[in-house]
Coordinates of C-alpha atoms in Angstrom, one line a residue:
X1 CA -57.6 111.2 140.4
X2 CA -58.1 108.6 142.6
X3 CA -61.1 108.5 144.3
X4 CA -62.6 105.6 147.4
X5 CA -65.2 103.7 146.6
X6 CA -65.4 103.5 143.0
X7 CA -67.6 101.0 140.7
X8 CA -65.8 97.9 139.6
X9 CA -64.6 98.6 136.0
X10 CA -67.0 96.9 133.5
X11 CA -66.3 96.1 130.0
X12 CA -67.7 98.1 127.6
X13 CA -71.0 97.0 125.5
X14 CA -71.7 97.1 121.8
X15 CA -72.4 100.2 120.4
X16 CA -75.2 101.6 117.7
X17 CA -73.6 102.3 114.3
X18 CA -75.4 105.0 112.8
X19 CA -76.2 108.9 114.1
X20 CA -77.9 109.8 116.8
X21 CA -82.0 110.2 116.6
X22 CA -83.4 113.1 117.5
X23 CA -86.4 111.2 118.8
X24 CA -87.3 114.4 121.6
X25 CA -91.0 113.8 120.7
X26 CA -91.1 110.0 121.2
X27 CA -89.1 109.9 124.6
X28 CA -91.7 112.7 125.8
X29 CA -94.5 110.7 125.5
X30 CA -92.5 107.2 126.5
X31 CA -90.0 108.1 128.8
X32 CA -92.0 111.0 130.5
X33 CA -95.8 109.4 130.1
X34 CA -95.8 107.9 133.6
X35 CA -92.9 108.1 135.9
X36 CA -92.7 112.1 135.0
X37 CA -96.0 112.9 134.4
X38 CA -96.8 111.0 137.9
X39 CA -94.1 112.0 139.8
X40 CA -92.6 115.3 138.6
X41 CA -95.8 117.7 138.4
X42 CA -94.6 119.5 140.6
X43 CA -92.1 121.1 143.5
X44 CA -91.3 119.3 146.3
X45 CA -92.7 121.0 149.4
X46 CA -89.5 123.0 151.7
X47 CA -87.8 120.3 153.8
X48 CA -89.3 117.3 152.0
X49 CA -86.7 114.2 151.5
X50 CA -85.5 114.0 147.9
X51 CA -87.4 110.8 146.6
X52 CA -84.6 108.4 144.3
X53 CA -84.7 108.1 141.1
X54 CA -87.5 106.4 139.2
X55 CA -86.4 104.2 136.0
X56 CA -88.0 104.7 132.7
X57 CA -87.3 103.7 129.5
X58 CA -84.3 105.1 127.9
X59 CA -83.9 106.7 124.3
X60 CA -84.8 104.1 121.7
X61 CA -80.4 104.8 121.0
X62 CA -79.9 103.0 124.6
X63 CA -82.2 100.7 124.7
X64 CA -80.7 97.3 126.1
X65 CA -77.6 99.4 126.9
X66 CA -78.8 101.4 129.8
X67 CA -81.2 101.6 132.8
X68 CA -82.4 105.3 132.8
X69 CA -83.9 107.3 135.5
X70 CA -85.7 110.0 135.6
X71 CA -86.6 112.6 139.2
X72 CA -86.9 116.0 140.8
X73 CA -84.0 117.3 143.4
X74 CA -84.8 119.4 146.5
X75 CA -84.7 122.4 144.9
X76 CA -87.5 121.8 142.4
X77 CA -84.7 120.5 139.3
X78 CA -85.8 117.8 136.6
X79 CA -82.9 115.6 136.0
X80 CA -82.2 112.6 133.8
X81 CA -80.1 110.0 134.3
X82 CA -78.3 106.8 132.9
X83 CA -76.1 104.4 133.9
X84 CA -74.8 101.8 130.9
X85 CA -75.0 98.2 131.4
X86 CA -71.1 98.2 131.0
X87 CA -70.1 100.9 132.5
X88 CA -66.9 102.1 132.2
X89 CA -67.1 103.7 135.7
X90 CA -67.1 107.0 135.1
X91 CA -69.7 110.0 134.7
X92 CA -70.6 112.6 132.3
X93 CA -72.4 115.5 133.9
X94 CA -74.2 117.8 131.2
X95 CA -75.4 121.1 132.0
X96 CA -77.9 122.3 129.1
X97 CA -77.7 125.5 126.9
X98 CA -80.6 128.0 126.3
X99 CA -81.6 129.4 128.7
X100 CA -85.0 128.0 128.4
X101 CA -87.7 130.9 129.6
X102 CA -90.2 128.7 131.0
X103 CA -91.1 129.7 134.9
X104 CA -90.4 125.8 136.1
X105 CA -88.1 122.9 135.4
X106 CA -89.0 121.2 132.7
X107 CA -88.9 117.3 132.9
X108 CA -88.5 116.9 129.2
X109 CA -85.6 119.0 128.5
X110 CA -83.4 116.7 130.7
X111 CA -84.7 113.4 128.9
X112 CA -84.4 115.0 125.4
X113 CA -80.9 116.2 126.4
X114 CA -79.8 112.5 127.3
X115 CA -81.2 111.4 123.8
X116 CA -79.5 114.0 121.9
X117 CA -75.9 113.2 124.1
X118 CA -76.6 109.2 124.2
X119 CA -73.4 109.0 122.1
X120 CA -71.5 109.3 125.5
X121 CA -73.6 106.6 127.5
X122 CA -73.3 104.6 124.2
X123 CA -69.3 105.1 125.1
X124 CA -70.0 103.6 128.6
X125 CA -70.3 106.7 130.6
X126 CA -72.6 107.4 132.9
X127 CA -74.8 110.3 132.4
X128 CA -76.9 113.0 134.2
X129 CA -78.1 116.3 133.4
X130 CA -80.4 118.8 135.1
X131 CA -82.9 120.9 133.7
X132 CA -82.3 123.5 136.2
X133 CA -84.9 124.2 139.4
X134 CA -86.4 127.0 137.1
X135 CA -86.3 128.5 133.3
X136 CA -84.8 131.9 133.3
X137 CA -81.4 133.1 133.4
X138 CA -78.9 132.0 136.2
X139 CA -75.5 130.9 135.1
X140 CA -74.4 130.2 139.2
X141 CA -78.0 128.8 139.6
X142 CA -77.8 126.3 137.0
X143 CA -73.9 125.6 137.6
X144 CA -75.2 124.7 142.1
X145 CA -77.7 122.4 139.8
X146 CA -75.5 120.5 137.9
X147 CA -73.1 119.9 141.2
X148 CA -76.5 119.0 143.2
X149 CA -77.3 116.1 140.4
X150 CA -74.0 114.9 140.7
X151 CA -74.2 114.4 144.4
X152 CA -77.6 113.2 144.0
X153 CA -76.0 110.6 141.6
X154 CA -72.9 109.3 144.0
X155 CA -75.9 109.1 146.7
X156 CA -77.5 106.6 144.4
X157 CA -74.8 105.0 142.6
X158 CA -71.2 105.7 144.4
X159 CA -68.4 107.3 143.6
X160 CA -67.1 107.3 139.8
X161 CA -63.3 106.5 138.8
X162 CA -63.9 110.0 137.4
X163 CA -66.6 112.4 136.5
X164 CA -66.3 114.9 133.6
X165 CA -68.9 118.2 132.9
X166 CA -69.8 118.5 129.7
X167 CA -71.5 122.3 128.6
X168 CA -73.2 122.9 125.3
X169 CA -73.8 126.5 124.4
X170 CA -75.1 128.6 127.7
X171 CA -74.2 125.2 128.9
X172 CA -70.7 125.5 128.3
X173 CA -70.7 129.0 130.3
X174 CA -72.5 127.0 133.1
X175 CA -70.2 123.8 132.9
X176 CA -67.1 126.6 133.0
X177 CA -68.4 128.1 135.8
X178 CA -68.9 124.6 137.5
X179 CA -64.9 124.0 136.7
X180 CA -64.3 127.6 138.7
X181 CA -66.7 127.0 141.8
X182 CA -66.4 123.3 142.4
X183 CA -63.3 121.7 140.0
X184 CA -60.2 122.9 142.5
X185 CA -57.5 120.4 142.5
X186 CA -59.2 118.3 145.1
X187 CA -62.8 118.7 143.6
X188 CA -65.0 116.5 142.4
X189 CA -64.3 116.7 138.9
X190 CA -61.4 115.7 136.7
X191 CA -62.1 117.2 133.5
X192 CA -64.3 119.5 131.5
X193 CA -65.7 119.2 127.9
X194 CA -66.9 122.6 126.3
X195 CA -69.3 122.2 123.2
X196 CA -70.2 125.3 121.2
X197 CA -70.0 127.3 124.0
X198 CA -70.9 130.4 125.0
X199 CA -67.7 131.3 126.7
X200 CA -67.5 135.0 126.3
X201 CA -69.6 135.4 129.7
X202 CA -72.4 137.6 130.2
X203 CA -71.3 140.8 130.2
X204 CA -69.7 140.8 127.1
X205 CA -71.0 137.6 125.5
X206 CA -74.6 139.4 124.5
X207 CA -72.8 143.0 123.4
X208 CA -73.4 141.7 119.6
X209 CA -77.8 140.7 120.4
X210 CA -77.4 144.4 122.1
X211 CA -76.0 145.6 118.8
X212 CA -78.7 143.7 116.7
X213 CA -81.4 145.2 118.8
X214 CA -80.7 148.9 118.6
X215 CA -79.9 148.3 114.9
X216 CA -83.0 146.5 114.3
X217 CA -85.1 149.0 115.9
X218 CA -83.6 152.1 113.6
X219 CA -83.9 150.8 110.2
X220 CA -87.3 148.9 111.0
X221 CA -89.0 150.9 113.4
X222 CA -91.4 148.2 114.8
X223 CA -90.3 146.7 117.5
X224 CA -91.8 148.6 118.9
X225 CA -94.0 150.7 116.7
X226 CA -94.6 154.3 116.7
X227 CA -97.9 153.8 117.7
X228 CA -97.1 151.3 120.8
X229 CA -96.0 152.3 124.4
X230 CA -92.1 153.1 124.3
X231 CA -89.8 151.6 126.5
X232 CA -86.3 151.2 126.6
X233 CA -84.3 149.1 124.1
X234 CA -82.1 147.4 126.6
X235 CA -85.3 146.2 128.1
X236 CA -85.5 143.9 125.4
X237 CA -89.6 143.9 125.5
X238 CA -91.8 146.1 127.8
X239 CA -92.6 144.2 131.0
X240 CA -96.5 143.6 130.1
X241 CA -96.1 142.9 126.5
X242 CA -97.8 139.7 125.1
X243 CA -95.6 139.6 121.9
X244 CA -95.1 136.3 120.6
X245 CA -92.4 134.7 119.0
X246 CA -94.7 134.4 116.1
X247 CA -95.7 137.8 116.3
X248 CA -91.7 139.0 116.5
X249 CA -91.1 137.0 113.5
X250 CA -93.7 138.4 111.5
X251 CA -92.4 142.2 112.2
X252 CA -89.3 140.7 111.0
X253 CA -90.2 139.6 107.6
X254 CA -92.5 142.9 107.3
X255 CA -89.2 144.8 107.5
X256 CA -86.9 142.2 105.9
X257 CA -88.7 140.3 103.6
X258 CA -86.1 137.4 105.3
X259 CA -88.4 134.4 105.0
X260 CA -88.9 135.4 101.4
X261 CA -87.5 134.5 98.8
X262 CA -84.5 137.6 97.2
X263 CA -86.7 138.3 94.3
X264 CA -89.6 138.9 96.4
X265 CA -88.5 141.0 98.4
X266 CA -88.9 144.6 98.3
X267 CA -86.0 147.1 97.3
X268 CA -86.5 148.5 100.9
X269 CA -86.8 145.4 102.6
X270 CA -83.4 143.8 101.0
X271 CA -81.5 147.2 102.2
X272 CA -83.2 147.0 105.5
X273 CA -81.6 142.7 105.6
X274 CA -78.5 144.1 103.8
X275 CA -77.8 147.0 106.9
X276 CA -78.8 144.3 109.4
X277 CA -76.6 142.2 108.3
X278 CA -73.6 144.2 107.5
X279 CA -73.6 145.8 110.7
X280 CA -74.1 143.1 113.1
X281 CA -72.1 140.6 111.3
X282 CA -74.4 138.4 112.1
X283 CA -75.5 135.4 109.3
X284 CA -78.6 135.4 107.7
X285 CA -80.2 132.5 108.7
X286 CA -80.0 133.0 112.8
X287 CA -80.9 136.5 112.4
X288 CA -84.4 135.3 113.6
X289 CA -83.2 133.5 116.7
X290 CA -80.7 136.0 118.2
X291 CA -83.4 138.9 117.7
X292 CA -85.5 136.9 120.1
X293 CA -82.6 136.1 122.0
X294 CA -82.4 139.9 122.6
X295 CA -86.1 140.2 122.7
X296 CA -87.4 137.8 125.1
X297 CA -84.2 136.6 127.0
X298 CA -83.6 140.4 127.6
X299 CA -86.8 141.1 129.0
X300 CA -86.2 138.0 131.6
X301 CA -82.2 139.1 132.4
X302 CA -83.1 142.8 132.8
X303 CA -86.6 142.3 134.2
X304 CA -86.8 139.0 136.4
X305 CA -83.3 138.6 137.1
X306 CA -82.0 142.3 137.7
X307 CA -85.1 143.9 138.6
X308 CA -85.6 146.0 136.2
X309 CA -82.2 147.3 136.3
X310 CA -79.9 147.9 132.9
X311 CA -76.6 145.8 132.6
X312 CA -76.0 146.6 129.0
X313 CA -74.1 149.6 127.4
X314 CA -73.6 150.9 123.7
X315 CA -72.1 154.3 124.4
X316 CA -69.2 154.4 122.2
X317 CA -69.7 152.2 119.7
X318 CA -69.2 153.3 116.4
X319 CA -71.6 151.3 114.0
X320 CA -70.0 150.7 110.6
X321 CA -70.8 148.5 107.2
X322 CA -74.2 150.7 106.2
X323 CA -75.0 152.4 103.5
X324 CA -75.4 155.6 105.9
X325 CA -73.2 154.8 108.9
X326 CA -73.0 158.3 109.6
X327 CA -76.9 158.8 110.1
X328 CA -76.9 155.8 111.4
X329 CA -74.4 156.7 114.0
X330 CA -76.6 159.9 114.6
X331 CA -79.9 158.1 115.1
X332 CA -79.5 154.7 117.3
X333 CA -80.6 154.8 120.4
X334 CA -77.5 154.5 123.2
X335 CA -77.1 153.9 126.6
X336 CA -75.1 153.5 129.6
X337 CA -75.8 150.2 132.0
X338 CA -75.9 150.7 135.5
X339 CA -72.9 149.7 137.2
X340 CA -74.7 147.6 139.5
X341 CA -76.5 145.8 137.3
X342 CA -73.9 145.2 135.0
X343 CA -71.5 143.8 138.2
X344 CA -74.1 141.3 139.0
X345 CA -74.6 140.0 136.0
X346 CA -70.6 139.7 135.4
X347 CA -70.4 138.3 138.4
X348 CA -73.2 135.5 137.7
X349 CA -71.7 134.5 134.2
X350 CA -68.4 136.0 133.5
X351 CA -65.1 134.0 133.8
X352 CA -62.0 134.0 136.0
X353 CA -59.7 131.6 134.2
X354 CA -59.5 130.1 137.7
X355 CA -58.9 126.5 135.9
X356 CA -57.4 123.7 138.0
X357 CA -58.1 121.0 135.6
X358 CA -58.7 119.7 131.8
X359 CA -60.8 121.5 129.5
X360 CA -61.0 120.3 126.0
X361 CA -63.5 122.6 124.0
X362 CA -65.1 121.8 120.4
X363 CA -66.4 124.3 118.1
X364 CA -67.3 124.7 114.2
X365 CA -66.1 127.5 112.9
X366 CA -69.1 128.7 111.5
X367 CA -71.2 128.2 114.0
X368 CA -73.9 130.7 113.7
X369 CA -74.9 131.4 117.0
X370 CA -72.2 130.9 119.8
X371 CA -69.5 132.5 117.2
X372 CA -66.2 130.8 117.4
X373 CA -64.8 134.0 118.6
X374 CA -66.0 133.0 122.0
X375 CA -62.8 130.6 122.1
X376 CA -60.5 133.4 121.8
X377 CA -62.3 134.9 124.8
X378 CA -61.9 132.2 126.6
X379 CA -58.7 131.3 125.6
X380 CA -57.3 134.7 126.5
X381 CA -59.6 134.8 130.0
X382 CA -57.0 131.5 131.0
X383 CA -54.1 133.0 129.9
X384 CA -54.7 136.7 132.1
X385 CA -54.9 134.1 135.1
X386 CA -52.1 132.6 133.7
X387 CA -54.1 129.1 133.5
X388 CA -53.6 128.7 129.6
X389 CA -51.7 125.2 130.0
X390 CA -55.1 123.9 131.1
X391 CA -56.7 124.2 127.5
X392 CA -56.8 122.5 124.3
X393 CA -59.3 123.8 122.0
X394 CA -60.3 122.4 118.7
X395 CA -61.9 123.2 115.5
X396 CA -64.2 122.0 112.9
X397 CA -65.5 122.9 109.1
X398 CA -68.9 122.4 110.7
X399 CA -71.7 125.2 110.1
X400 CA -74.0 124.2 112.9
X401 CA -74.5 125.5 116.8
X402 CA -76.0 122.4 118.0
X403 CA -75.7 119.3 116.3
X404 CA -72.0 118.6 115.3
X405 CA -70.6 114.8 114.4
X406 CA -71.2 112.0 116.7
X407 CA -67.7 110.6 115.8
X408 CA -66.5 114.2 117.2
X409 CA -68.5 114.1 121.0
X410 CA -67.3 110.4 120.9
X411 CA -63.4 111.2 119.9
X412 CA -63.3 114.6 122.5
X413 CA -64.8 112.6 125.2
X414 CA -61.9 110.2 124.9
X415 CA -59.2 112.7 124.2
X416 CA -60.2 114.2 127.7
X417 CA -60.5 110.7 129.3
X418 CA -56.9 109.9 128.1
X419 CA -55.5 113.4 129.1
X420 CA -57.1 113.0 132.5
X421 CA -55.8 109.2 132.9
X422 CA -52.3 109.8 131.5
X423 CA -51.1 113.0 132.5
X424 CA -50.4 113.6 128.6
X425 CA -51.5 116.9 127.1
X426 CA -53.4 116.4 123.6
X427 CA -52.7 118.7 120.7
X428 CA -55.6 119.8 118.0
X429 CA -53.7 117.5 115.3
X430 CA -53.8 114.3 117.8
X431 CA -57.3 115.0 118.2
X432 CA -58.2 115.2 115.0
X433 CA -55.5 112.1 114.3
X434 CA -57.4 109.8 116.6
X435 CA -61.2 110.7 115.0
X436 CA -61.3 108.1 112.4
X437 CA -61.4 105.4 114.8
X438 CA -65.1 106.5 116.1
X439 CA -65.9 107.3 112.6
X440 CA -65.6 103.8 111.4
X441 CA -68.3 103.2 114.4
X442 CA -70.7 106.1 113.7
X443 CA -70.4 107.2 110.0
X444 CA -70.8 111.1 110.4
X445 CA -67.5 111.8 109.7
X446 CA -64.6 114.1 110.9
X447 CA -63.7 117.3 110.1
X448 CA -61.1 119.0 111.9
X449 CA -59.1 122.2 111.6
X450 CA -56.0 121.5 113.5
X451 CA -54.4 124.8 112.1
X452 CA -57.2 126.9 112.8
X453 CA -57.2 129.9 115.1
X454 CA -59.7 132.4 116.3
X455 CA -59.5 135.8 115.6
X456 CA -60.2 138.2 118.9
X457 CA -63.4 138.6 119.9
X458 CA -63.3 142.0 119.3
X459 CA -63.4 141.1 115.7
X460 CA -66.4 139.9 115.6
X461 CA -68.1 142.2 118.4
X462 CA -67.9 145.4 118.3
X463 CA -65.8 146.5 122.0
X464 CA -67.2 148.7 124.8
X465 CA -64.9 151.3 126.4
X466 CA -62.4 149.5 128.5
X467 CA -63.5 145.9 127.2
X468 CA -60.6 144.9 125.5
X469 CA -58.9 143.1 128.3
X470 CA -59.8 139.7 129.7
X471 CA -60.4 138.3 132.1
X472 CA -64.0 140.3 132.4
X473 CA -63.9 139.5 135.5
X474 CA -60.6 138.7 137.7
X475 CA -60.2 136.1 140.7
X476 CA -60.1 138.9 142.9
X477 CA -63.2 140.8 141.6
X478 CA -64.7 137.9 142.7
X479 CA -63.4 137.5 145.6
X480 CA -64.2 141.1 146.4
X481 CA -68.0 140.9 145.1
X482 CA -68.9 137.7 146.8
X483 CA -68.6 139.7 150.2
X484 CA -71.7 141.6 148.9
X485 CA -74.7 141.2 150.2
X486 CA -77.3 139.9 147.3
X487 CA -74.9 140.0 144.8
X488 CA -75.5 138.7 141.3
X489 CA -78.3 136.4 140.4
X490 CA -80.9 134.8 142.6
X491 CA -81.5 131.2 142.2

């Protein structure tokens, strides 16, 4: 695309050769300990002027490769920034996964998020990331956030040859929804890059944590206990609970034994794990996470984000891989979302296909949170709005969610460079051809699929009524709902 006033072309700088540092604790008390802590506290007031960016020192990764910034938009969001010293002219926006549950922005999840991505500013992209104007859940939200920064950026440093979004986890259903709402044809953006993502959308993409947590609740009977006010399942947690995640993980393990070692575990607790597991699908060693997912994240969807209001549904699911599914069957406890509920929070998250430009997605196959059935969602969502020839999707024999090879991020950053420059479509196999090149520089090494295909999602999570089809959400459901008054989310 070609765009006025773009940076003069600079050539690229040296490059670190060995993996990415997770140095989040360092940067927070380097990078934050003055300009943030002095200047990021808190909101600005309604109607103040946005101040610019303050420089601060960058991840040790970029040091003497970068100038790095750090601020707070209009709206209250904590961003990061950095701009190489050879920049290549072009930006990387990043829009962060979680969501995180804290009740502000936090100024350290944007400068840990440009040290965990530095490979891409270590390419000679420019980078900026928000950490949202609030914690909670808000796909739309934190997708106006993300286009926000990047204004805020071409304010402060011009126009870039290009600019790419790049989503990791939720992140990938935000940067997704960021193509849809602001990457038309003549948008700002020229390309998306989809990490790990979460691209099932909201109203399907959480049916499995929904699963876990009526599950859970049969064969353990403590969350919550007999003994403890009742409430709702789909609730997640009862609105004036002070349950920890420490204190969730420990009615865990009392039912499970799964922080114990097999032999330690008692006869009941091992069938308990077994049932858990063989029902949900889900692997052992994220059990912990996704039950707070649908503990704590539940209670902020359902209570601070849909008033109180129920937009999940298990009414004819049939639970199967038990030792009892038929009392099991009998004795979880169902329910029916409202409709209204459920509409706004399909119309906050889910997709349309409505894809003008580039996306390149990256997943491992065993990734044991975002399952990489998620890419069969979204690869059938493009190709109901007949949008398909917009996607390539790879693959890797990676078992992580979050931290996947360097040499990977660097090589599918290119591929969608080159795409975007050239016209010409990549395949799985080229992308995986061209890896060994940024392996050479980073030494974590390549490991593609190229044959690999997902099976449906309904493989892996277990289909409401009617929710077979996709997209969960068409162009002109969308179209129709926006004329809604306080539809969806609030920001």
């Amino acid at each position: 695309m070609n765009r006025s006033s773009t940076p003069v072309r600079l050539p690229r700088g040296s490059r670190s050769r060995g993996p990415r540092r997770a140095t989040a604790a360092a940067l927070v008390a380097g990078a934050i300990a003055g300009a943030i802590a002095g200047t990021l506290t808190l909101a600005p007031p309604a109607g103040a002027v946005t101040a610019p960016p303050a420089a601060v020192d960058c991840p040790a990764d970029l040091v003497g490769k970068a100038t790095c910034y750090t601020g707070r938009d209009g709206n209250g969001a904590s961003y990061a920034m950095a701009v190489p010293t050879a920049w290549n002219g072009s930006l990387v926006m990043h829009a962060h996964g979680g969501p995180d549950l804290g009740a502000e922005s936090d100024p350290a999840r944007s400068v840990g998020d440009l040290d965990r991505w530095s490979v891409m500013v270590d390419q000679g992209y420019a980078w900026a990331g928000s950490s949202y104007r609030r914690g909670g859940y808000g796909t739309r939200m934190a997708a106006a956030d993300t286009e926000n920064l990047r204004r805020l950026f071409v304010g402060t440093f011009g126009v870039p040859k290009r600019t790419y979004v790049h989503g990791q986890s939720w992140g990938g259903n935000v940067a997704a929804k960021v193509v849809e709402t602001y990457g038309g044809r003549r948008g700002p953006y020229d390309g998306a890059l989809l990490t790990s993502g979460v691209l099932g959308g909201g109203s399907r993409g959480y049916d499995y944590r929904v699963d876990l947590r009526v599950v859970y609740q049969y064969y353990c009977r403590n969350h919550p206990r007999p003994t403890e006010p009742q409430y709702p399942l789909w609730q997640g947690l009862r609105a004036d609970s002070t349950m920890t995640s420490a204190g969730l993980r420990a009615r865990l393990q009392e039912c499970t034994g799964f922080s114990s070692p097999p032999e330690d575990r008692t006869a009941l607790q091992q069938r308990n794990l077994d049932d858990i597991l063989a029902v949900t699908h889900l692997p052992e060693r994220t059990l912990e996470s996704h039950l707070r997912f649908a503990t704590f994240t539940f209670r902020d969807i359902v209570r601070d984000r849909l008033g109180g209001r129920n937009p999940f549904s298990n009414e004819g699911v049939r639970y199967a891989g038990s030792h009892d599914d038929k009392a099991l069957n009998a004795g979880v406890e169902r329910f029916t979302a409202d409709p209204a509920a459920r509409r706004d929070l399909s119309y906050d998250s889910d997709l349309t296909g409505k894809v003008s430009l580039p996306v390149l997605t990256l997943h491992a196959i065993d990734d044991p949170t975002a399952f990489v059935e998620h890419e069969a969602a979204y690869r059938a969502t493009l190709q109901g709005a007949h949008r398909a020839d917009h996607l390539v999707q790879t693959f890797t024999r990676e078992t992580e969610h979050s931290e996947l090879s360097d040499a990977e991020y660097a090589n599918s950053l290119a591929a969608l460079d080159s795409w975007v420059r050239t016209g010409r479509k990549p395949t799985a196999r080229s992308i995986s051809s061209s890896c060994a090149a940024f392996d050479r520089v980073y030494g974590t090494g390549c490991f593609y699929s190229p044959d690999f295909r997902p099976a449906p999602y309904a493989s892996r999570v277990r289909p409401r009524p009617g929710g077979l089809a996709w997209p969960a959400m068409t162009a002109a459901q969308e179209r129709s709902w926006s004329r809604i008054d306080g539809i969806g989310i609030a920001p």
